[in-house]
Coordinates of C-alpha atoms and ligand atoms in Angstrom, one line a residue:
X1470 CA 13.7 23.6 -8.6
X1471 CA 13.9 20.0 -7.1
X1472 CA 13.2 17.5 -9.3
X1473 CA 10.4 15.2 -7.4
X1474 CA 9.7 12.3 -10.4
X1475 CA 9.1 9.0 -9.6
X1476 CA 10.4 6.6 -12.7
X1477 CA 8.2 3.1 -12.5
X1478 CA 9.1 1.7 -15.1
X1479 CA 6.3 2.0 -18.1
X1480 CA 4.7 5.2 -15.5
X1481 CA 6.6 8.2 -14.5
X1482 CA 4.9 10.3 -12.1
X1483 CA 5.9 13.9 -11.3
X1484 CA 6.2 13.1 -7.7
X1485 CA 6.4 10.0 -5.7
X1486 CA 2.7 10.4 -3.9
X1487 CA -0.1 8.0 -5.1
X1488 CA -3.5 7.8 -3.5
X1489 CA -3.8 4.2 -2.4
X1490 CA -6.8 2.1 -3.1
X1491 CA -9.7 3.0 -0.6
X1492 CA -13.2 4.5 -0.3
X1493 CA -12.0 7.5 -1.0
X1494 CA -11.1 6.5 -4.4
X1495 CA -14.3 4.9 -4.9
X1496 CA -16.0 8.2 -6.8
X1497 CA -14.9 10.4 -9.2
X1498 CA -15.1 13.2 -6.8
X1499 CA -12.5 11.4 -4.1
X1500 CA -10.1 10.8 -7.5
X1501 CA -10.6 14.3 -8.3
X1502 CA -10.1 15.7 -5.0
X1503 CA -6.5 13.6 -4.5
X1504 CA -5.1 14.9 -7.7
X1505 CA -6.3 18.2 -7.5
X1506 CA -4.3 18.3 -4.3
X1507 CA -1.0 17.1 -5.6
X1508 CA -1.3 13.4 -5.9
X1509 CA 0.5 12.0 -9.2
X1510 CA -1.6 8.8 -9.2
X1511 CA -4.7 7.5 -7.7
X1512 CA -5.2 3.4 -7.0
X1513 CA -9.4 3.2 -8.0
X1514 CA -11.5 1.3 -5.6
X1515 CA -10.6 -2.5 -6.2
X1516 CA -13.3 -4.4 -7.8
X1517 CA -13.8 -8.1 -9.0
X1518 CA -16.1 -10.6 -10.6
X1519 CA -17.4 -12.2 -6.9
X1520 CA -21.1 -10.2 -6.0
X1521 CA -20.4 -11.5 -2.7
X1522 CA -17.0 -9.0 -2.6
X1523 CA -19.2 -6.3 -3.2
X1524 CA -22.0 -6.7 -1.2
X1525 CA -18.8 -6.9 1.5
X1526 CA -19.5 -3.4 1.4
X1527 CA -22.6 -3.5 2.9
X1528 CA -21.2 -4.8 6.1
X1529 CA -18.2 -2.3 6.0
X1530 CA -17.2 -0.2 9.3
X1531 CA -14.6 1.9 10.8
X1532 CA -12.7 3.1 13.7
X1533 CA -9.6 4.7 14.8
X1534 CA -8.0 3.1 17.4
X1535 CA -5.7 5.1 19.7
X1536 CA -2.4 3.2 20.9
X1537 CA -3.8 2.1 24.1
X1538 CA -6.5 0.1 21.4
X1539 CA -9.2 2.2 22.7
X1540 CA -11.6 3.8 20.0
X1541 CA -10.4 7.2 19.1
X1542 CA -12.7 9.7 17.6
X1543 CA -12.6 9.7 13.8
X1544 CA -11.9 13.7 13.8
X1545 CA -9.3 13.7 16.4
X1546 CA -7.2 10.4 15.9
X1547 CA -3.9 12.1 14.4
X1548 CA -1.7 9.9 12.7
X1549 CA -0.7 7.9 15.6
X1550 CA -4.0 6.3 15.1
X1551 CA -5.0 3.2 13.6
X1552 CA -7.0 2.3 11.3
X1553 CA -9.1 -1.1 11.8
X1554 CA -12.2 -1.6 9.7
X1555 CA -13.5 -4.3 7.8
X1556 CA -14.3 -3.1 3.8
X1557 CA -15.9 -4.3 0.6
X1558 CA -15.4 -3.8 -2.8
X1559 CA -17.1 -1.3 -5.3
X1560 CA -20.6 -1.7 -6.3
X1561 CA -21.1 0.4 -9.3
X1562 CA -21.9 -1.7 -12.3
X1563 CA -18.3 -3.0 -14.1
X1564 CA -19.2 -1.0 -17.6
X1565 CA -20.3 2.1 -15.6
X1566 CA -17.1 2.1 -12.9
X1567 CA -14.6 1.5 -16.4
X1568 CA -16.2 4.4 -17.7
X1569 CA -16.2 6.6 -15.3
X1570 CA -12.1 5.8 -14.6
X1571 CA -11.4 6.1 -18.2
X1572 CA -12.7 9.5 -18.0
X1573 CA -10.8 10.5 -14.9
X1574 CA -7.8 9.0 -16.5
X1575 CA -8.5 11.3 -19.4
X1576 CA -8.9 14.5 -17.2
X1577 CA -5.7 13.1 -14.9
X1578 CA -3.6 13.5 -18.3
X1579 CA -3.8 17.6 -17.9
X1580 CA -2.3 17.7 -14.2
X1581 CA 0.3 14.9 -15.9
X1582 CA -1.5 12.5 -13.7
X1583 CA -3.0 9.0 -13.4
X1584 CA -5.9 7.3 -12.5
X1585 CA -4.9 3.5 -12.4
X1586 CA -7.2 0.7 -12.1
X1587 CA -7.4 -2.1 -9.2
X1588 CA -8.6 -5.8 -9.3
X1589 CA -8.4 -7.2 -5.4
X1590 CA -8.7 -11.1 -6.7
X1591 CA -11.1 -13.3 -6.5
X1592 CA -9.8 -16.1 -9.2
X1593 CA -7.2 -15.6 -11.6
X1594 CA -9.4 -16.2 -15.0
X1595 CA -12.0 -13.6 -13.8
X1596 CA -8.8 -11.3 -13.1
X1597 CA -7.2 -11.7 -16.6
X1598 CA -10.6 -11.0 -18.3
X1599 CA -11.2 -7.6 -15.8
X1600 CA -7.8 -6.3 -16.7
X1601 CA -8.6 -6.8 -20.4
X1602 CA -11.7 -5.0 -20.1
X1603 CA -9.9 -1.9 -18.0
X1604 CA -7.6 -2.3 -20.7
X1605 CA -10.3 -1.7 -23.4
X1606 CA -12.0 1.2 -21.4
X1607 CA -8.2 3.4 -22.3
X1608 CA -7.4 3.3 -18.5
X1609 CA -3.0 2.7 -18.7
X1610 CA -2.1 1.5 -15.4
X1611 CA -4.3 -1.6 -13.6
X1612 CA -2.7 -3.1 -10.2
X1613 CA -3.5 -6.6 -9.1
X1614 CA -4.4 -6.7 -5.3
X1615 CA -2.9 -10.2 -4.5
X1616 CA -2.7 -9.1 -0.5
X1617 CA -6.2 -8.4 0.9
X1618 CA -6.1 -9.1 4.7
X1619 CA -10.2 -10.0 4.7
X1620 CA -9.0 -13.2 2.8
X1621 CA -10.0 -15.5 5.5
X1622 CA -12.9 -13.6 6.9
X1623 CA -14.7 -12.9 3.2
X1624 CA -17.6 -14.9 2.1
X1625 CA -15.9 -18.0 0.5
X1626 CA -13.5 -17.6 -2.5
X1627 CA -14.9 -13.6 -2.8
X1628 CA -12.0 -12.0 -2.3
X1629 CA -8.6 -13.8 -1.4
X1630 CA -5.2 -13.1 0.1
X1631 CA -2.7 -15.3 -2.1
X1632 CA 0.0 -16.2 0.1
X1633 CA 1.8 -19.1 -2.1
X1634 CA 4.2 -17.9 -4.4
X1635 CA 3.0 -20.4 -7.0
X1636 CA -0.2 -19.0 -7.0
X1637 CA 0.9 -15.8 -7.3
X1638 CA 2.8 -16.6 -10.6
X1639 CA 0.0 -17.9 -11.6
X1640 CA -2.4 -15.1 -10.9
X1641 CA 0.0 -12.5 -12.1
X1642 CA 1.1 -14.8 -15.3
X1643 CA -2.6 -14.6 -16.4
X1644 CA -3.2 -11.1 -16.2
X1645 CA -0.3 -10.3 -17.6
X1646 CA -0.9 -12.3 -20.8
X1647 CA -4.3 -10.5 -20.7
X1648 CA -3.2 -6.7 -21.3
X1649 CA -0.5 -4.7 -21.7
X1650 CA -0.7 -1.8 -20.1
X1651 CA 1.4 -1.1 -17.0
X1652 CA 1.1 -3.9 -14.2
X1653 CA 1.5 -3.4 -10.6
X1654 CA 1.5 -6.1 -8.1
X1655 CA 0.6 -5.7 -4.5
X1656 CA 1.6 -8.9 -2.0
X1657 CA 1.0 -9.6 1.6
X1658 CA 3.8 -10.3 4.1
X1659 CA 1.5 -12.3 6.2
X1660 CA 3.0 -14.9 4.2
X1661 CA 5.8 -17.6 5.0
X1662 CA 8.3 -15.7 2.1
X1663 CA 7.7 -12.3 1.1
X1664 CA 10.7 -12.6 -1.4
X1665 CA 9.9 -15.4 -2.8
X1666 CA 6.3 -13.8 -3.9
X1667 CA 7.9 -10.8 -4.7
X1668 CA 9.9 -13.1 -7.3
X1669 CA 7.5 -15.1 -8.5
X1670 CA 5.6 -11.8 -9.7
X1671 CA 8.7 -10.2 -11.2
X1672 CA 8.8 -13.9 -13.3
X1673 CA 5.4 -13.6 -14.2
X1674 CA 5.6 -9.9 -15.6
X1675 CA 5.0 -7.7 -13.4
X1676 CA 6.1 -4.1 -13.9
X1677 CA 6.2 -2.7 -10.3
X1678 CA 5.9 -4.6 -6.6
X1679 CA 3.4 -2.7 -4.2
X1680 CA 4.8 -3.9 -0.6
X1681 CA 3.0 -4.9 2.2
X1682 CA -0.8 -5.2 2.2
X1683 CA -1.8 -4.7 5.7
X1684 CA -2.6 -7.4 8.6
X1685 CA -5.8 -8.8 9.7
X1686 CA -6.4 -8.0 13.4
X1687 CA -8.8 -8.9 16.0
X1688 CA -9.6 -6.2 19.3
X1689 CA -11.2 -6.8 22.2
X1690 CA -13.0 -4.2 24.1
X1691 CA -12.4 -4.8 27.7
X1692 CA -15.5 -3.5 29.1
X1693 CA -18.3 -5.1 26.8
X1694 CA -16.1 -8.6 26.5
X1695 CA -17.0 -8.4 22.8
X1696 CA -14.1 -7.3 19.9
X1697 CA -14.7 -4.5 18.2
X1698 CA -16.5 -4.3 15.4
X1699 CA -18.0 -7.5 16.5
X1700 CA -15.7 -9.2 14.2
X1701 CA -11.8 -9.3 13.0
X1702 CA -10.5 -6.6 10.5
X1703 CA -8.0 -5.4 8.7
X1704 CA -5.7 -2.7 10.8
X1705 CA -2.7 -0.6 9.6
X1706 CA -1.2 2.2 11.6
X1707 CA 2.3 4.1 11.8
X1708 CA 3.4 1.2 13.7
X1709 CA 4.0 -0.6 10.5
X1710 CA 6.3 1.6 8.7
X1711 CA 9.5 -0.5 9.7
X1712 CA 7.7 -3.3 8.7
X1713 CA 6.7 -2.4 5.6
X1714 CA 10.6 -1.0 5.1
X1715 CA 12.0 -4.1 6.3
X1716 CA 10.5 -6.2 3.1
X1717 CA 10.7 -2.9 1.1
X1718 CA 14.5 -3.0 2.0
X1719 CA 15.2 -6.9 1.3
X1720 CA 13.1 -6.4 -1.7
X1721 CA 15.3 -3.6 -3.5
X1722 CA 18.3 -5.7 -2.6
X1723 CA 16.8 -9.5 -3.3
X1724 CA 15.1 -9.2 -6.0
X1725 CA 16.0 -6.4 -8.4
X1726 CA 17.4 -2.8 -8.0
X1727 CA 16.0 -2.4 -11.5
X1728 CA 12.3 -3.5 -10.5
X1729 CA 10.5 -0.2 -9.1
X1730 CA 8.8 -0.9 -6.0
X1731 CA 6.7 1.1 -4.0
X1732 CA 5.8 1.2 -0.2
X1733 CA 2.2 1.0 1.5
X1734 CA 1.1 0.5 4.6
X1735 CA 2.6 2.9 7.7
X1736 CA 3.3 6.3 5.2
X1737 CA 1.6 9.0 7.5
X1738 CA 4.3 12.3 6.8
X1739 CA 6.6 13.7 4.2
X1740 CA 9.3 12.4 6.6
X1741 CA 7.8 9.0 6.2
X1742 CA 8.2 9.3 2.6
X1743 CA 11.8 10.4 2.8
X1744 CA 12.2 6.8 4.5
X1745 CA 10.7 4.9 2.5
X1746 CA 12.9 5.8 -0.8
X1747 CA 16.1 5.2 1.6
X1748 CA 14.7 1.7 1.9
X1749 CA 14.2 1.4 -2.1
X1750 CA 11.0 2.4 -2.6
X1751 CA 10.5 5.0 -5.5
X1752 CA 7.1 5.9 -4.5
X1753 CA 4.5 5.3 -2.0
X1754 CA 1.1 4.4 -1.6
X1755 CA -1.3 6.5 0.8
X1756 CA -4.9 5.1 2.1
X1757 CA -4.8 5.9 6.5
X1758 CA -3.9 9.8 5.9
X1759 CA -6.2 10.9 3.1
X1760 CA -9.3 9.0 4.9
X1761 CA -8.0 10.5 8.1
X1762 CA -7.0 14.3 7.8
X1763 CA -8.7 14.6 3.6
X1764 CA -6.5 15.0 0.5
X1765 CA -4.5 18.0 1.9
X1766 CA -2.1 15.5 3.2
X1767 CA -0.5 15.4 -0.4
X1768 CA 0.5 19.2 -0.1
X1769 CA 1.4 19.1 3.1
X1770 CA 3.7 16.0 2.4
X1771 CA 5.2 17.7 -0.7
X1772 CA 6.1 20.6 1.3
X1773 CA 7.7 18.1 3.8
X1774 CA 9.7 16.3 1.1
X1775 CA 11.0 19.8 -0.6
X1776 CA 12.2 20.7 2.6
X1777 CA 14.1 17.8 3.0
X1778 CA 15.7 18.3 -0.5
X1779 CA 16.7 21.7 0.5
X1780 CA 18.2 21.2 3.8
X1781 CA 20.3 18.1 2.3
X1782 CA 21.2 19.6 -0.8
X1783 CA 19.2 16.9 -3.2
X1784 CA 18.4 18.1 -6.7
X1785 CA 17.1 14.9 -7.7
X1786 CA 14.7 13.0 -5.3
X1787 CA 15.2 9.4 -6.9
X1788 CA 19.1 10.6 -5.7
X1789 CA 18.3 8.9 -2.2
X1790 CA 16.3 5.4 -3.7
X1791 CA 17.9 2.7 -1.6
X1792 CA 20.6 4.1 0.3
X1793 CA 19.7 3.0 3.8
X1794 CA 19.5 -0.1 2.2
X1795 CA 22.3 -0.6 0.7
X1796 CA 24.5 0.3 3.9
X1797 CA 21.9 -2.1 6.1
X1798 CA 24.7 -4.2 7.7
X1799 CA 24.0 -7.9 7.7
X1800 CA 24.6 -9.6 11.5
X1801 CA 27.0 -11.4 10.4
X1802 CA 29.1 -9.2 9.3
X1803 CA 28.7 -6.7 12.8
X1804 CA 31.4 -6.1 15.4
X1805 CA 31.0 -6.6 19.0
X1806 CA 29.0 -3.6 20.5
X1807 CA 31.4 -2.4 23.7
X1808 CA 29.1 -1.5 26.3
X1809 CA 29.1 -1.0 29.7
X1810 CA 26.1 -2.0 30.8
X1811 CA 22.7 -2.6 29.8
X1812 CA 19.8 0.4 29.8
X1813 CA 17.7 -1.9 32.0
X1814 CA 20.8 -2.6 34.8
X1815 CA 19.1 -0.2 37.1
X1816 CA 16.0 -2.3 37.7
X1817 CA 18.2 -5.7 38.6
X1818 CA 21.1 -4.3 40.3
X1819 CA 20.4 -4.5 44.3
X1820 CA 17.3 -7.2 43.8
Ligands
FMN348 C1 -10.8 1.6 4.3 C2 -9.7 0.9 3.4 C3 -10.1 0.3 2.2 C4 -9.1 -0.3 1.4 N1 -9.5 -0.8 0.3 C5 -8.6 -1.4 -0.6 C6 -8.9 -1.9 -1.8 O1 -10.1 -2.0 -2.2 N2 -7.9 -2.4 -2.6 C7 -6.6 -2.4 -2.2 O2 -5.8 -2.9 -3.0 N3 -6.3 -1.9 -1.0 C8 -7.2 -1.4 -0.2 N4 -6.8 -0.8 1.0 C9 -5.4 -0.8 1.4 C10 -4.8 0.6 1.0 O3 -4.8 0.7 -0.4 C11 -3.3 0.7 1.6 O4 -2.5 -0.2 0.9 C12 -3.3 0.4 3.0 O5 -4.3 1.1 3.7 C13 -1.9 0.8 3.7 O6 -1.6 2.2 3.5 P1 -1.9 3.3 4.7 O7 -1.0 2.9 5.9 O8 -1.6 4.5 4.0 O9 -3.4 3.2 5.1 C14 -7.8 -0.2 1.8 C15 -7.4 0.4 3.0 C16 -8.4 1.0 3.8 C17 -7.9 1.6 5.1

């Protein structure tokens, strides 16, 4: 029997799979439906105090886009496809949505599971006062959504992308002084200084780093001249697995072995998993997949990560946390590559 747990800190989950934040966690049914097929956590729906973040998702839409940046359709797109949308917040009443994720947090407990809650920020005080009340409601695990790419595009101040690593001490310092239960922190890279976010939050309490939020894109479609979507959006894809892993890997090094961090953005396949605890994650967050191919993606990757245990020999997954990282060579310290040539020779050579 391999032994898949995932230690964060204040959580332990029985395997390293969490459903990230998305619409599909934005009902009871979509929580239910992620655990029940193997998930150890699901990321709620993000809320906050701005009306203007939730009527966001009124205007929310959707496509696949296939590698060539052509729209893919939805049912066919594989996971080579990305995903560019723009999205809102939940709408249900704040009393009501607590509620309703206390209760799934309740009925989680019996598949030794979690439902946490998520606040994407507007401002910090609102923040502090939402976490308090998810805190009151029973749920044990909030995250703070410091990275949302709409940032820019969102009505003003309704939802924001904190990319200053004051302000995220600041943001994270409140909340944290507002509840105690377990506090995840998810940044942006489309910053100046990942790390230095990343170590502001650690200062300010947090218990666990969720690395990278995805990008903000913009698409044209050649043939009616207009972008897609008729506006910019947020876009995530395979693509940005290595770039996730690079910040993932500087992170587990930079800022604390001890502080559990866990990859989003790019996880499509057990495989995927398997690299992202070499890079020093201990778990990984999973949005594209589940709205893509539905919740059987959790099995599937489960079967994928057993597999891998078996042919290497692991007992223990948390065995392999970090280990690319730790033998990532830094340039400086690199020997001259002998080559012979270059791949590309054969295009110059005779011109
Ligand atoms: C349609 C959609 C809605 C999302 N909504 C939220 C949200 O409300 N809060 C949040 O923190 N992240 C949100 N995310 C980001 C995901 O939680 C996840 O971090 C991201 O999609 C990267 O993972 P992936 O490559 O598995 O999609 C959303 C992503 C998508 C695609």
């Amino acid at each position: 029997m391999i032994d898949l747990s995932a230690d964060l800190g204040p959580i332990r989950l029985k395997n390293p799979l969490i459903a990230a934040s998305s619409e599909f966690t934005m009902t009871r049914a979509g929580i239910d439906a992620a655990l029940a097929a193997g998930a150890a956590a699901v990321i709620s729906k993000s809320i906050n105090e701005s009306p203007d973040a939730a009527r966001q998702l009124d205007i929310a839409d959707y496509v696949a886009l296939d590698c060539g940046g052509t729209i893919a359709p939805w049912e066919s797109a594989g996971d080579d496809a990305s995903l560019f949308c723009r999205s809102g917040l939940a709408q249900a009443p704040r009393d009501e949505w607590l509620e309703m994720l206390a209760r799934a947090d309740r009925a989680a407990r019996a598949r030794d599971a979690y439902v946490a809650g998520s606040i994407t920020v507007a401002e910090a005080a609102p923040a502090a006062r939402l976490a308090a009340a998810m805190e009151a409601a029973g749920l044990r695990w909030i995250e703070l959504n410091l990275s949302a790419p709409h940032g820019r595009e969102a009505a003003r101040g309704a939802v924001r992308q904190v990319t200053d690593a004051e302000a995220v001490g600041e943001y994270v310092r409140q909340v944290r002084a507002a509840t105690r239960v377990a506090l995840t922190v998810k940044l942006t890279a489309q910053s100046g200084d990942p790390i230095a976010l990343a170590e502001r939050a650690v200062r300010a309490g947090a218990d666990m780093l969720v690395l990278m939020g995805r990008f903000q894109g913009f698409m044209p479609d050649i043939e009616t001249g207009r972008p897609i979507l008729g506006s910019a959006g947020a876009i995530g894809g395979r693509w940005a697995l290595p770039l996730t892993l690079y910040w993932v890997s500087k992170c587990f090094k930079a800022v604390a072995p001890a502080m559990p961090i866990v990859a989003t953005n790019g996880v499509r396949t057990g495989d995927d998993v398997i690299r992202a605890l070499l890079s020093g994650a201990r778990a990984v967050e999973l949005a594209s997949a589940v709205l893509g191919r539905g919740p059987g993606v959790f099995a599937e990757m489960l079967a994928g990560i057993e597999a891998y245990c078996e042919r290497k020999g692991i007992a223990r997954l948390a065995e392999i946390v970090g280990k690319a990282a730790e033998a990532a060579v830094d340039y400086g310290a690199l020997r001259p590559v002998k080559r012979a040539g270059y791949p590309w020779d054969r295009f110059i050579r005779g011109v």
